[in-house]
Short mmCIF file of C-alpha atoms in Angstrom, two decimals:
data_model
loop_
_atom_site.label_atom_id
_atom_site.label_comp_id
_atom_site.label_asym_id
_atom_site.label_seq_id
_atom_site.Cartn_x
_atom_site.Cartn_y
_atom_site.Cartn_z
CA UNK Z 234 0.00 0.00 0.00
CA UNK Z 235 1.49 3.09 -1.02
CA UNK Z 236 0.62 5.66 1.80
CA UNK Z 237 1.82 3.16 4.37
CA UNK Z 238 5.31 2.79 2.92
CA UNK Z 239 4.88 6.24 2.21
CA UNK Z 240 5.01 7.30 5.53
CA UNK Z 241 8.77 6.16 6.38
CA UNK Z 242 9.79 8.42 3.93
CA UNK Z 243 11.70 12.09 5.55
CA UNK Z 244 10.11 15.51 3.55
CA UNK Z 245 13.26 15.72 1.28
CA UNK Z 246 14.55 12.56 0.12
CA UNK Z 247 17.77 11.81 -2.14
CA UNK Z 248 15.79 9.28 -4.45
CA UNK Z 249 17.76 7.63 -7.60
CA UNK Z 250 19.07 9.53 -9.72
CA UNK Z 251 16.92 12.49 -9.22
CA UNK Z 252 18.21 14.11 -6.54
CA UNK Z 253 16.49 15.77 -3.88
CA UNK Z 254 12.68 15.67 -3.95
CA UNK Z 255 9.83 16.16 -2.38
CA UNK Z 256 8.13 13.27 -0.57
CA UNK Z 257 5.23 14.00 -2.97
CA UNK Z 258 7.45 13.15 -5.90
CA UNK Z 259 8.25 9.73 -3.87
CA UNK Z 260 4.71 8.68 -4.05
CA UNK Z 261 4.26 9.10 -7.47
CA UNK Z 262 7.15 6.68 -8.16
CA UNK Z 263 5.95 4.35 -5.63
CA UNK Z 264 2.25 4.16 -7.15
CA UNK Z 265 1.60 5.71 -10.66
CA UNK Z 266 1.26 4.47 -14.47
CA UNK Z 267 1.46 1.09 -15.05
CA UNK Z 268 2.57 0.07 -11.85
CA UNK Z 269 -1.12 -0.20 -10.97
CA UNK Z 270 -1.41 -2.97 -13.32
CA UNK Z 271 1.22 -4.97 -13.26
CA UNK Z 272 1.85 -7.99 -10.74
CA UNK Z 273 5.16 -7.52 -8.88
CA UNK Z 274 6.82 -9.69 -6.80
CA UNK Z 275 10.36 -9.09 -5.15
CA UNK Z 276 12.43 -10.70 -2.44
CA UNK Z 277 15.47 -10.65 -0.07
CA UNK Z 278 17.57 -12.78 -1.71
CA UNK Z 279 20.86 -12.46 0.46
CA UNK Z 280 22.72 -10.75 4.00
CA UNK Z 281 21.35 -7.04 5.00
CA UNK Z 282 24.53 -4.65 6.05
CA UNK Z 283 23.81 -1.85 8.18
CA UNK Z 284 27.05 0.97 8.61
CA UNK Z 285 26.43 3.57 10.81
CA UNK Z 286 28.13 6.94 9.27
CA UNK Z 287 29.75 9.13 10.91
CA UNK Z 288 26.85 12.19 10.59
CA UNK Z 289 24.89 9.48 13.01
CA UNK Z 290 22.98 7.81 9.72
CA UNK Z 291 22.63 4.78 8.95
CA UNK Z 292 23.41 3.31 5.52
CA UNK Z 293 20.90 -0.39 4.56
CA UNK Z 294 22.40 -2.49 1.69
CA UNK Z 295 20.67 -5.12 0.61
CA UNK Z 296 19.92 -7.77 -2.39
CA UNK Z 297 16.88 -8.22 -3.89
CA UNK Z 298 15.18 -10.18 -6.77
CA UNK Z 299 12.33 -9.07 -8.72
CA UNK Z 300 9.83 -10.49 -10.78
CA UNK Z 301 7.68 -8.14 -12.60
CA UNK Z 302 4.47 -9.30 -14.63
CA UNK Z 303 2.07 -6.69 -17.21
CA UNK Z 304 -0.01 -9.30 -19.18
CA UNK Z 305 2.10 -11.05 -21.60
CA UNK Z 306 5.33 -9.22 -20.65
CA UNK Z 307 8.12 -10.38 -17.94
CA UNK Z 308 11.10 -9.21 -16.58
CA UNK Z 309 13.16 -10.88 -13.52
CA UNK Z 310 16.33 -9.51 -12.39
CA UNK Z 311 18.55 -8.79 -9.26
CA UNK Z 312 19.35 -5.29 -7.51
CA UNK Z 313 21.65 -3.90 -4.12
CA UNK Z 314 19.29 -1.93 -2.88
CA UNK Z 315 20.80 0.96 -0.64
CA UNK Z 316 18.46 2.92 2.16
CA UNK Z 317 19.97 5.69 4.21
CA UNK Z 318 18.46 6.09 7.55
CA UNK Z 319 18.25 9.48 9.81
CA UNK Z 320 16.85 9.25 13.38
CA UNK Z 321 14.24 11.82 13.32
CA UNK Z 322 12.57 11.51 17.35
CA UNK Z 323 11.93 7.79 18.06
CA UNK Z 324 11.42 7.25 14.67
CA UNK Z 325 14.21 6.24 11.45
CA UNK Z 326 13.16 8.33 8.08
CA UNK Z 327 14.21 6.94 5.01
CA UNK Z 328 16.39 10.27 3.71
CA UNK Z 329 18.13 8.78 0.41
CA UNK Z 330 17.32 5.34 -1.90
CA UNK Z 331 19.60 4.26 -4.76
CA UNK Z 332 20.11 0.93 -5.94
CA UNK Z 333 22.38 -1.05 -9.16
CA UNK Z 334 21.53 -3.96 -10.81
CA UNK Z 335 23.35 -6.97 -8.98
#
């Protein structure tokens, strides 16, 4: 559900390749176009490594596999996903996502 994941997400986020955007912008790649009709599927395929940085963040690396179904067509791959993590309260915000094919 999009608003739920939503939610872990700071205000300004370092997402992909983009840069610094709004959270707004976040949900639109988490939810819009065809995503809403295709079937996904993806899994932790291997070890998460947390590294705590030295500005008190914390840096989430992990594999994952994908399978991604939209009527006839299929992809499948691997990716190293990467979250960075700011303590914002009692709470972790997601602050930055970037990942590379595996």
């Amino acid at each position: 559900h999009v608003g739920a994941e939503l939610e872990f997400f700071a205000e300004q986020v370092h997402y992909y390749n983009d840069g610094m955007v709004r959270r707004q912008n976040v949900k639109c790649g988490l939810g819009g176009g065809d995503r809403q009709r295709q079937r996904r599927r993806v899994w932790l395929w291997g070890a998460v490594e947390v590294t705590v940085q030295p500005d008190s963040r914390n840096r989430v690396t992990f594999p994952l596999r994908y399978e991604v179904r939209n009527g006839s067509r299929h992809a499948s791959g691997k990716v190293r996903k990467t979250l960075l993590l700011e303590v914002r309260g009692d709470d972790l915000e997601i602050v930055g996502v970037d990942e590379a094919k595996a």
